[in-house]
mmCIF file of C-alpha atoms and ligand atoms in Angstrom:
data_model
loop_
_atom_site.group_PDB
_atom_site.id
_atom_site.type_symbol
_atom_site.label_atom_id
_atom_site.label_comp_id
_atom_site.label_asym_id
_atom_site.label_seq_id
_atom_site.Cartn_x
_atom_site.Cartn_y
_atom_site.Cartn_z
ATOM 1 C CA MET A 9 -6.226 -19.986 42.133
ATOM 2 C CA LYS A 10 -4.304 -19.184 45.349
ATOM 3 C CA SER A 11 -1.684 -22.056 45.933
ATOM 4 C CA TYR A 12 -2.437 -24.027 49.452
ATOM 5 C CA PHE A 13 0.687 -25.862 49.204
ATOM 6 C CA ARG A 14 3.831 -25.409 51.228
ATOM 7 C CA PRO A 15 6.101 -23.028 49.718
ATOM 8 C CA GLU A 16 8.541 -25.765 49.467
ATOM 9 C CA ILE A 17 6.341 -27.789 47.672
ATOM 10 C CA ASP A 18 5.500 -25.132 44.890
ATOM 11 C CA ALA A 19 9.278 -24.307 44.432
ATOM 12 C CA MET A 20 9.856 -28.074 43.431
ATOM 13 C CA ALA A 21 10.025 -29.227 40.125
ATOM 14 C CA GLY A 22 9.449 -32.984 41.297
ATOM 15 C CA TYR A 23 11.302 -36.200 40.404
ATOM 16 C CA VAL A 24 11.205 -37.444 36.921
ATOM 17 C CA PRO A 25 11.548 -40.948 36.678
ATOM 18 C CA GLY A 26 12.837 -42.530 33.513
ATOM 19 C CA GLU A 27 9.750 -43.086 30.891
ATOM 20 C CA GLN A 28 8.300 -46.549 30.318
ATOM 21 C CA PRO A 29 7.073 -46.020 26.694
ATOM 22 C CA LYS A 30 4.467 -48.377 24.980
ATOM 23 C CA MET A 31 6.232 -48.925 21.637
ATOM 24 C CA ALA A 32 6.414 -51.647 19.249
ATOM 25 C CA ASN A 33 9.523 -53.535 19.021
ATOM 26 C CA LEU A 34 10.933 -51.372 22.144
ATOM 27 C CA VAL A 35 14.542 -51.902 23.272
ATOM 28 C CA LYS A 36 14.295 -50.465 26.692
ATOM 29 C CA LEU A 37 17.688 -49.590 28.459
ATOM 30 C CA ASN A 38 16.899 -46.599 30.437
ATOM 31 C CA THR A 39 15.963 -47.367 33.968
ATOM 32 C CA ASN A 40 18.554 -50.117 34.894
ATOM 33 C CA GLU A 41 15.960 -52.960 35.131
ATOM 34 C CA ASN A 42 17.833 -56.354 34.929
ATOM 35 C CA PRO A 43 17.595 -58.042 31.474
ATOM 36 C CA PHE A 44 16.851 -61.505 33.199
ATOM 37 C CA ALA A 45 13.551 -62.768 34.629
ATOM 38 C CA PRO A 46 13.594 -62.780 38.630
ATOM 39 C CA SER A 47 14.269 -66.121 40.346
ATOM 40 C CA PRO A 48 11.600 -69.143 39.344
ATOM 41 C CA GLU A 49 10.738 -69.371 43.033
ATOM 42 C CA VAL A 50 9.027 -66.226 42.391
ATOM 43 C CA GLU A 51 6.447 -67.517 40.136
ATOM 44 C CA LYS A 52 6.274 -70.491 42.583
ATOM 45 C CA VAL A 53 5.250 -68.252 45.361
ATOM 46 C CA LEU A 54 2.805 -66.611 42.923
ATOM 47 C CA ARG A 55 1.212 -69.868 41.764
ATOM 48 C CA THR A 56 0.452 -71.206 45.443
ATOM 49 C CA PHE A 57 0.012 -68.270 47.546
ATOM 50 C CA ASP A 58 -3.217 -68.589 49.344
ATOM 51 C CA ALA A 59 -5.464 -65.572 48.852
ATOM 52 C CA ALA A 60 -7.189 -66.159 51.908
ATOM 53 C CA LEU A 61 -4.409 -65.024 53.829
ATOM 54 C CA MET A 62 -4.757 -61.254 52.490
ATOM 55 C CA ARG A 63 -7.576 -60.662 54.554
ATOM 56 C CA ARG A 64 -5.266 -59.962 57.389
ATOM 57 C CA TYR A 65 -2.679 -57.038 57.603
ATOM 58 C CA PRO A 66 0.867 -57.995 56.514
ATOM 59 C CA ASP A 67 3.624 -58.357 59.205
ATOM 60 C CA PRO A 68 4.367 -54.735 59.998
ATOM 61 C CA ARG A 69 8.018 -55.181 60.472
ATOM 62 C CA ALA A 70 8.295 -57.861 57.482
ATOM 63 C CA ASP A 71 10.528 -59.865 60.417
ATOM 64 C CA ALA A 72 10.982 -63.224 57.970
ATOM 65 C CA MET A 73 12.684 -60.781 55.613
ATOM 66 C CA ARG A 74 14.589 -58.955 58.372
ATOM 67 C CA CYS A 75 15.794 -62.254 60.013
ATOM 68 C CA ALA A 76 16.934 -63.592 56.526
ATOM 69 C CA ILE A 77 18.852 -60.327 55.868
ATOM 70 C CA ALA A 78 20.302 -60.423 59.359
ATOM 71 C CA GLN A 79 21.307 -63.950 59.515
ATOM 72 C CA ARG A 80 23.310 -63.650 55.992
ATOM 73 C CA ASN A 81 25.150 -60.472 56.981
ATOM 74 C CA GLY A 82 25.747 -61.868 60.574
ATOM 75 C CA ILE A 83 23.914 -59.067 62.427
ATOM 76 C CA LYS A 84 20.652 -58.896 64.361
ATOM 77 C CA LYS A 85 16.870 -58.353 62.726
ATOM 78 C CA GLU A 86 17.047 -55.011 65.024
ATOM 79 C CA ASN A 87 19.864 -53.629 62.627
ATOM 80 C CA VAL A 88 17.345 -54.061 59.375
ATOM 81 C CA ILE A 89 14.398 -52.165 58.084
ATOM 82 C CA ILE A 90 12.249 -53.323 55.051
ATOM 83 C CA GLY A 91 11.087 -50.492 52.690
ATOM 84 C CA ASN A 92 8.514 -50.593 49.656
ATOM 85 C CA GLY A 93 11.303 -50.195 47.275
ATOM 86 C CA SER A 94 14.410 -48.249 48.750
ATOM 87 C CA ASP A 95 12.763 -45.206 47.787
ATOM 88 C CA ASP A 96 10.531 -45.746 50.740
ATOM 89 C CA ILE A 97 13.540 -45.649 52.747
ATOM 90 C CA LEU A 98 14.987 -42.513 51.105
ATOM 91 C CA THR A 99 11.933 -40.840 52.288
ATOM 92 C CA MET A 100 12.052 -42.044 55.937
ATOM 93 C CA ILE A 101 15.754 -41.054 56.018
ATOM 94 C CA PHE A 102 14.989 -37.581 54.655
ATOM 95 C CA ARG A 103 11.998 -36.963 56.899
ATOM 96 C CA SER A 104 14.494 -38.204 59.859
ATOM 97 C CA PHE A 105 17.524 -35.975 59.130
ATOM 98 C CA THR A 106 16.760 -32.876 57.037
ATOM 99 C CA SER A 107 15.068 -29.820 58.045
ATOM 100 C CA PRO A 108 15.325 -25.972 57.104
ATOM 101 C CA ALA A 109 18.206 -26.438 59.664
ATOM 102 C CA LEU A 110 19.867 -29.572 58.621
ATOM 103 C CA ALA A 111 21.142 -29.634 55.376
ATOM 104 C CA MET A 112 22.101 -32.654 52.952
ATOM 105 C CA ALA A 113 25.228 -33.137 50.943
ATOM 106 C CA MET A 114 25.155 -35.304 47.843
ATOM 107 C CA LEU A 115 27.431 -35.843 44.984
ATOM 108 C CA TYR A 116 27.122 -34.415 41.462
ATOM 109 C CA PRO A 117 26.274 -36.044 39.276
ATOM 110 C CA SER A 118 24.200 -38.646 41.249
ATOM 111 C CA TYR A 119 20.676 -39.953 41.988
ATOM 112 C CA SER A 120 18.438 -36.782 41.551
ATOM 113 C CA LEU A 121 15.875 -37.936 43.927
ATOM 114 C CA TYR A 122 17.955 -36.874 47.035
ATOM 115 C CA ALA A 123 17.664 -33.380 45.860
ATOM 116 C CA GLU A 124 13.845 -33.678 45.545
ATOM 117 C CA LEU A 125 13.310 -35.155 48.896
ATOM 118 C CA ALA A 126 15.568 -32.653 50.650
ATOM 119 C CA ALA A 127 13.495 -30.065 48.874
ATOM 120 C CA MET A 128 10.308 -31.344 50.524
ATOM 121 C CA GLN A 129 11.758 -30.916 53.849
ATOM 122 C CA GLY A 130 12.990 -27.309 53.219
ATOM 123 C CA ALA A 131 16.466 -28.440 53.602
ATOM 124 C CA GLU A 132 19.518 -26.813 51.906
ATOM 125 C CA VAL A 133 21.263 -29.227 49.155
ATOM 126 C CA ILE A 134 25.063 -29.049 48.871
ATOM 127 C CA ARG A 135 26.278 -30.577 45.794
ATOM 128 C CA ILE A 136 29.550 -32.071 45.563
ATOM 129 C CA ALA A 137 31.031 -32.219 42.237
ATOM 130 C CA LEU A 138 32.905 -35.300 40.998
ATOM 131 C CA ALA A 139 35.992 -35.237 38.700
ATOM 132 C CA GLU A 140 35.302 -34.910 35.055
ATOM 133 C CA LYS A 141 35.557 -38.157 32.815
ATOM 134 C CA THR A 142 36.697 -40.299 35.791
ATOM 135 C CA PHE A 143 33.767 -38.985 38.132
ATOM 136 C CA ALA A 144 36.144 -39.520 41.203
ATOM 137 C CA LEU A 145 35.623 -37.886 44.602
ATOM 138 C CA PRO A 146 37.170 -34.551 45.434
ATOM 139 C CA GLU A 147 39.866 -34.395 47.857
ATOM 140 C CA ASN A 148 37.939 -31.991 50.139
ATOM 141 C CA LEU A 149 34.856 -33.688 50.025
ATOM 142 C CA LEU A 150 34.815 -33.620 53.922
ATOM 143 C CA GLU A 151 35.159 -29.583 54.237
ATOM 144 C CA GLN A 152 32.163 -29.391 51.522
ATOM 145 C CA ALA A 153 30.110 -31.208 53.558
ATOM 146 C CA SER A 154 31.044 -30.044 56.765
ATOM 147 C CA ARG A 155 27.651 -28.177 57.109
ATOM 148 C CA ALA A 156 25.603 -30.947 56.081
ATOM 149 C CA ASN A 157 23.504 -33.327 58.613
ATOM 150 C CA LEU A 158 23.097 -35.929 56.172
ATOM 151 C CA LEU A 159 26.010 -37.119 53.307
ATOM 152 C CA MET A 160 24.414 -39.067 50.579
ATOM 153 C CA LEU A 161 26.844 -41.361 48.998
ATOM 154 C CA THR A 162 26.163 -43.610 45.978
ATOM 155 C CA ARG A 163 28.278 -46.601 45.363
ATOM 156 C CA PRO A 164 28.485 -47.483 42.779
ATOM 157 C CA ASN A 165 27.240 -44.203 41.857
ATOM 158 C CA ALA A 166 24.428 -43.472 39.284
ATOM 159 C CA PRO A 167 24.106 -42.279 36.671
ATOM 160 C CA THR A 168 28.054 -42.626 36.229
ATOM 161 C CA GLY A 169 28.520 -46.320 37.386
ATOM 162 C CA ASN A 170 31.725 -46.034 38.634
ATOM 163 C CA SER A 171 32.805 -46.860 42.404
ATOM 164 C CA PHE A 172 34.860 -45.091 45.006
ATOM 165 C CA CYS A 173 37.925 -46.332 47.111
ATOM 166 C CA PHE A 174 36.560 -48.293 50.160
ATOM 167 C CA LYS A 175 39.505 -46.843 52.548
ATOM 168 C CA THR A 176 38.262 -43.168 51.407
ATOM 169 C CA ILE A 177 34.827 -44.055 52.130
ATOM 170 C CA GLU A 178 35.507 -45.287 55.590
ATOM 171 C CA ASN A 179 37.618 -42.316 56.349
ATOM 172 C CA ILE A 180 34.753 -40.082 55.307
ATOM 173 C CA CYS A 181 32.445 -41.976 57.477
ATOM 174 C CA ARG A 182 34.944 -42.107 60.355
ATOM 175 C CA SER A 183 35.346 -38.333 60.223
ATOM 176 C CA PHE A 184 31.838 -36.866 59.158
ATOM 177 C CA ASP A 185 29.829 -35.344 62.155
ATOM 178 C CA GLY A 186 26.583 -36.496 60.946
ATOM 179 C CA ILE A 187 24.768 -39.540 59.162
ATOM 180 C CA VAL A 188 26.398 -41.388 56.115
ATOM 181 C CA VAL A 189 23.949 -43.117 54.008
ATOM 182 C CA ILE A 190 25.702 -45.233 51.208
ATOM 183 C CA ASP A 191 22.876 -46.182 48.714
ATOM 184 C CA GLU A 192 24.045 -49.493 47.437
ATOM 185 C CA ALA A 193 21.600 -50.007 44.543
ATOM 186 C CA TYR A 194 24.110 -51.351 42.193
ATOM 187 C CA ALA A 195 26.612 -52.903 44.891
ATOM 188 C CA ASP A 196 25.745 -56.572 43.767
ATOM 189 C CA PHE A 197 27.451 -55.983 40.366
ATOM 190 C CA ALA A 198 30.591 -54.271 41.996
ATOM 191 C CA GLU A 199 33.743 -55.893 43.423
ATOM 192 C CA ASP A 200 33.269 -54.683 46.802
ATOM 193 C CA ASN A 201 30.563 -53.211 49.270
ATOM 194 C CA CYS A 202 30.251 -50.986 52.554
ATOM 195 C CA MET A 203 27.990 -53.476 54.465
ATOM 196 C CA GLU A 204 30.764 -53.554 57.126
ATOM 197 C CA LEU A 205 30.922 -49.964 57.677
ATOM 198 C CA ALA A 206 27.102 -50.258 58.514
ATOM 199 C CA LYS A 207 27.909 -53.255 61.084
ATOM 200 C CA THR A 208 30.687 -51.126 62.731
ATOM 201 C CA LEU A 209 30.090 -47.508 62.642
ATOM 202 C CA PRO A 210 26.856 -46.041 64.104
ATOM 203 C CA ASN A 211 26.374 -43.295 62.079
ATOM 204 C CA VAL A 212 26.267 -45.207 58.729
ATOM 205 C CA ILE A 213 23.476 -46.625 56.948
ATOM 206 C CA VAL A 214 23.802 -49.048 53.983
ATOM 207 C CA MET A 215 20.664 -49.140 51.595
ATOM 208 C CA ARG A 216 20.053 -52.235 48.898
ATOM 209 C CA THR A 217 17.630 -52.558 46.642
ATOM 210 C CA PHE A 218 15.757 -55.755 44.698
ATOM 211 C CA SER A 219 14.905 -53.630 41.732
ATOM 212 C CA LYS A 220 18.311 -53.913 40.210
ATOM 213 C CA SER A 221 20.243 -57.253 40.724
ATOM 214 C CA TYR A 222 17.164 -59.233 41.853
ATOM 215 C CA ALA A 223 15.049 -58.545 38.711
ATOM 216 C CA LEU A 224 11.936 -57.008 40.932
ATOM 217 C CA ALA A 225 12.052 -53.466 40.333
ATOM 218 C CA GLY A 226 8.001 -54.290 39.958
ATOM 219 C CA LEU A 227 7.733 -55.610 43.313
ATOM 220 C CA ARG A 228 9.107 -52.819 45.206
ATOM 221 C CA LEU A 229 11.322 -54.001 48.172
ATOM 222 C CA GLY A 230 14.473 -52.382 49.454
ATOM 223 C CA TYR A 231 16.132 -52.468 52.845
ATOM 224 C CA ALA A 232 18.503 -50.518 55.051
ATOM 225 C CA VAL A 233 21.062 -51.807 57.208
ATOM 226 C CA SER A 234 22.648 -49.673 60.354
ATOM 227 C CA SER A 235 22.914 -49.518 64.041
ATOM 228 C CA GLU A 236 19.879 -50.454 66.082
ATOM 229 C CA ASN A 237 19.243 -46.955 67.401
ATOM 230 C CA ILE A 238 19.183 -45.561 63.967
ATOM 231 C CA ILE A 239 16.696 -48.532 62.788
ATOM 232 C CA GLU A 240 14.537 -47.940 65.699
ATOM 233 C CA GLY A 241 14.427 -44.085 64.880
ATOM 234 C CA LEU A 242 13.419 -44.919 61.185
ATOM 235 C CA MET A 243 10.734 -47.124 62.564
ATOM 236 C CA LYS A 244 8.758 -44.325 64.020
ATOM 237 C CA LEU A 245 8.158 -42.782 60.639
ATOM 238 C CA LYS A 246 7.768 -45.659 58.481
ATOM 239 C CA ASP A 247 4.299 -46.268 57.417
ATOM 240 C CA SER A 248 2.994 -49.119 59.550
ATOM 241 C CA TYR A 249 2.159 -51.436 56.756
ATOM 242 C CA ASN A 250 4.608 -50.237 53.961
ATOM 243 C CA VAL A 251 5.213 -53.553 52.681
ATOM 244 C CA ASP A 252 2.553 -55.692 51.442
ATOM 245 C CA MET A 253 2.192 -59.514 52.314
ATOM 246 C CA LEU A 254 2.903 -60.871 48.762
ATOM 247 C CA SER A 255 6.165 -58.709 48.321
ATOM 248 C CA GLN A 256 7.401 -60.001 51.580
ATOM 249 C CA SER A 257 6.788 -63.842 50.499
ATOM 250 C CA ILE A 258 8.123 -63.111 47.049
ATOM 251 C CA ALA A 259 11.263 -61.142 47.972
ATOM 252 C CA LEU A 260 12.332 -63.959 50.607
ATOM 253 C CA ALA A 261 11.924 -66.637 47.848
ATOM 254 C CA ALA A 262 14.214 -64.712 45.551
ATOM 255 C CA TYR A 263 16.749 -63.853 48.413
ATOM 256 C CA ASN A 264 17.004 -67.413 49.198
ATOM 257 C CA ASP A 265 17.575 -68.580 45.694
ATOM 258 C CA THR A 266 21.440 -67.594 45.957
ATOM 259 C CA ALA A 267 22.334 -69.807 43.160
ATOM 260 C CA TYR A 268 20.251 -68.381 40.434
ATOM 261 C CA PHE A 269 21.211 -64.677 41.827
ATOM 262 C CA ALA A 270 24.694 -65.188 41.693
ATOM 263 C CA ASP A 271 24.718 -66.866 38.024
ATOM 264 C CA ARG A 272 22.559 -64.056 36.385
ATOM 265 C CA VAL A 273 24.610 -61.422 38.310
ATOM 266 C CA ALA A 274 27.566 -63.009 36.858
ATOM 267 C CA GLY A 275 25.905 -62.784 33.212
ATOM 268 C CA VAL A 276 25.265 -59.188 33.429
ATOM 269 C CA LYS A 277 28.716 -58.497 34.428
ATOM 270 C CA ALA A 278 29.923 -60.408 31.338
ATOM 271 C CA MET A 279 27.519 -58.783 29.068
ATOM 272 C CA ARG A 280 28.709 -55.136 30.341
ATOM 273 C CA ALA A 281 32.175 -56.084 29.730
ATOM 274 C CA LYS A 282 31.452 -57.076 26.181
ATOM 275 C CA LEU A 283 29.372 -54.027 25.629
ATOM 276 C CA LYS A 284 31.984 -51.770 26.769
ATOM 277 C CA THR A 285 34.529 -53.418 24.424
ATOM 278 C CA GLU A 286 32.105 -53.021 21.345
ATOM 279 C CA LEU A 287 31.196 -49.387 22.442
ATOM 280 C CA GLU A 288 34.756 -48.289 22.732
ATOM 281 C CA GLU A 289 35.293 -49.930 19.246
ATOM 282 C CA LEU A 290 32.962 -47.423 17.925
ATOM 283 C CA GLY A 291 34.760 -44.550 19.536
ATOM 284 C CA PHE A 292 32.871 -44.040 22.587
ATOM 285 C CA TYR A 293 34.289 -43.175 25.695
ATOM 286 C CA CYS A 294 33.051 -45.271 28.735
ATOM 287 C CA VAL A 295 33.330 -44.574 32.405
ATOM 288 C CA ASP A 296 34.630 -47.736 34.183
ATOM 289 C CA SER A 297 31.323 -49.221 35.477
ATOM 290 C CA GLN A 298 30.558 -51.533 38.380
ATOM 291 C CA SER A 299 27.081 -51.396 37.841
ATOM 292 C CA ASN A 300 24.708 -52.688 35.371
ATOM 293 C CA PHE A 301 24.801 -49.873 32.958
ATOM 294 C CA LEU A 302 27.512 -48.129 31.266
ATOM 295 C CA PHE A 303 28.027 -44.157 31.131
ATOM 296 C CA ALA A 304 29.189 -43.588 27.666
ATOM 297 C CA MET A 305 30.155 -40.625 25.790
ATOM 298 C CA PRO A 306 29.565 -40.927 21.783
ATOM 299 C CA PRO A 307 32.394 -39.964 19.261
ATOM 300 C CA ASP A 308 31.190 -36.339 18.786
ATOM 301 C CA GLY A 309 30.666 -35.648 22.538
ATOM 302 C CA ASP A 310 26.630 -34.937 21.796
ATOM 303 C CA GLY A 311 24.765 -36.931 24.415
ATOM 304 C CA GLU A 312 21.080 -35.383 23.364
ATOM 305 C CA ARG A 313 21.929 -36.261 19.403
ATOM 306 C CA CYS A 314 22.737 -39.920 20.615
ATOM 307 C CA PHE A 315 19.955 -40.300 22.779
ATOM 308 C CA LYS A 316 17.278 -38.882 19.914
ATOM 309 C CA SER A 317 18.533 -41.022 17.031
ATOM 310 C CA LEU A 318 18.147 -44.021 19.363
ATOM 311 C CA ARG A 319 14.867 -43.298 20.221
ATOM 312 C CA GLU A 320 13.921 -42.555 16.502
ATOM 313 C CA GLU A 321 14.752 -46.669 16.071
ATOM 314 C CA ALA A 322 12.757 -47.550 19.368
ATOM 315 C CA VAL A 323 15.746 -47.915 21.206
ATOM 316 C CA ILE A 324 15.757 -45.985 24.644
ATOM 317 C CA VAL A 325 18.553 -45.000 26.845
ATOM 318 C CA ARG A 326 18.542 -42.212 29.683
ATOM 319 C CA TYR A 327 19.799 -38.708 28.773
ATOM 320 C CA PHE A 328 20.842 -36.323 31.395
ATOM 321 C CA PRO A 329 20.820 -32.617 30.405
ATOM 322 C CA GLY A 330 23.590 -30.206 32.083
ATOM 323 C CA GLU A 331 27.059 -29.216 32.095
ATOM 324 C CA ALA A 332 28.538 -32.643 33.777
ATOM 325 C CA THR A 333 26.408 -35.354 32.126
ATOM 326 C CA GLY A 334 25.173 -33.799 28.655
ATOM 327 C CA LYS A 335 28.277 -35.419 26.732
ATOM 328 C CA TYR A 336 27.105 -38.933 27.723
ATOM 329 C CA VAL A 337 24.196 -41.222 27.545
ATOM 330 C CA ARG A 338 23.307 -43.888 30.055
ATOM 331 C CA ILE A 339 22.480 -47.227 28.936
ATOM 332 C CA THR A 340 21.371 -50.306 30.772
ATOM 333 C CA ILE A 341 22.906 -53.586 29.892
ATOM 334 C CA GLY A 342 20.120 -55.552 27.787
ATOM 335 C CA ASN A 343 19.682 -59.188 27.130
ATOM 336 C CA GLU A 344 21.940 -60.338 24.170
ATOM 337 C CA ALA A 345 19.267 -59.650 21.350
ATOM 338 C CA GLU A 346 18.926 -55.917 23.014
ATOM 339 C CA ASN A 347 22.448 -55.159 22.945
ATOM 340 C CA ALA A 348 23.156 -56.209 19.694
ATOM 341 C CA ARG A 349 19.967 -54.132 18.518
ATOM 342 C CA LEU A 350 21.592 -51.204 20.249
ATOM 343 C CA LEU A 351 24.937 -51.520 18.462
ATOM 344 C CA GLU A 352 23.319 -52.140 15.122
ATOM 345 C CA VAL A 353 21.799 -48.788 15.367
ATOM 346 C CA LEU A 354 24.771 -47.053 16.718
ATOM 347 C CA ARG A 355 26.861 -48.527 13.956
ATOM 348 C CA GLY A 356 24.319 -46.791 11.786
ATOM 349 C CA ILE A 357 24.792 -43.552 13.386
ATOM 350 C CA TYR A 358 28.800 -43.437 13.950
ATOM 351 C CA GLN A 359 30.158 -45.329 11.193
HETATM 352 C C1 LIG B 22 17.069 -47.788 41.142
HETATM 353 C C2 LIG B 22 17.971 -46.849 42.331
HETATM 354 C C3 LIG B 22 17.125 -46.531 43.702
HETATM 355 C C4 LIG B 22 15.898 -47.052 43.873
HETATM 356 O O1 LIG B 22 15.692 -48.196 44.114
HETATM 357 P P1 LIG B 22 13.919 -48.600 44.481
HETATM 358 O O2 LIG B 22 14.220 -49.969 45.329
HETATM 359 O O3 LIG B 22 13.549 -49.401 43.072
HETATM 360 O O4 LIG B 22 13.295 -47.631 44.926
HETATM 361 C C5 LIG B 22 17.769 -45.880 44.498
HETATM 362 N N1 LIG B 22 18.926 -45.277 44.612
HETATM 363 C C6 LIG B 22 19.462 -45.385 43.326
HETATM 364 C C7 LIG B 22 21.067 -44.687 43.095
HETATM 365 C C8 LIG B 22 18.859 -46.068 42.135
HETATM 366 O O5 LIG B 22 19.776 -46.103 40.953
#
């Protein structure tokens, strides 16, 4: 049958999310979900929410959430937009700033969804290769990105987990003639973040999500902070009611439980340090991580073998085939029992 799709869509492979398998005794360490439950305040909302309210449409701009984020960051609600997950915000950004005439530059390796979103727009993708082993930024990043209208920086990066020097990022933001998006999906697990740049530079957008550090991947809530002008522009192409009423209430409750949040983030960071040491004792090389996962090279440098051997034992990690990534597996920090089971299986393979 003749295809009625736009040629750009026919040419796309489509983004493949990490699998959500239904195996018995599964140890699931493949999509960077949080090993802890979300805040108990989330359950409280679920128990007490008045279903009759759902007769009405939700607040189209999720202003209660916007105000809470604005207040905590010392900005105005006009500097904040809420999305149905940060993937929703990425969709708005790519529709706004890319086209067949407006290219997008991204790091490589990084979050491959960016390239799919660019393809949907018929936009050229410029891939900026990171250094081997350290996955550091190249010196000439600005030169490589110069033709682009949109520069995607992921900090900490995924799937590599490392961060980049703040000063370097600031210089890039100041010099790049276009929009710089800093995807901070993992920033809560890092030593610092770039929120200050979104507050002070008119071309910078910082994105956050509740999926990782707030343990709410199933909820779908993300947000972006930028200048009023950029946020107002993004609002034009947002789905009118992109975030449902229940999600708005739940996210706000989780966001306000700062003590629980701080405690669980600290817990993940402590387990990350422990797991890294244990993997290194087994002969793995781990990229310095500021996220809730480790990008780890097994002793034989064969990421695919590691992934497959773990999978046979129902331990699911993520493997990204390819020149720069195929030597590694990406392992989400699990809970104590999951990390212990992972190590037990790995000892069986490599010892
Ligand atoms: C998980 C992730 C996202 C997506 O977050 P959602 O809010 O779940 O859509 C965005 N960017 C990166 C780099 C991620 O790892």
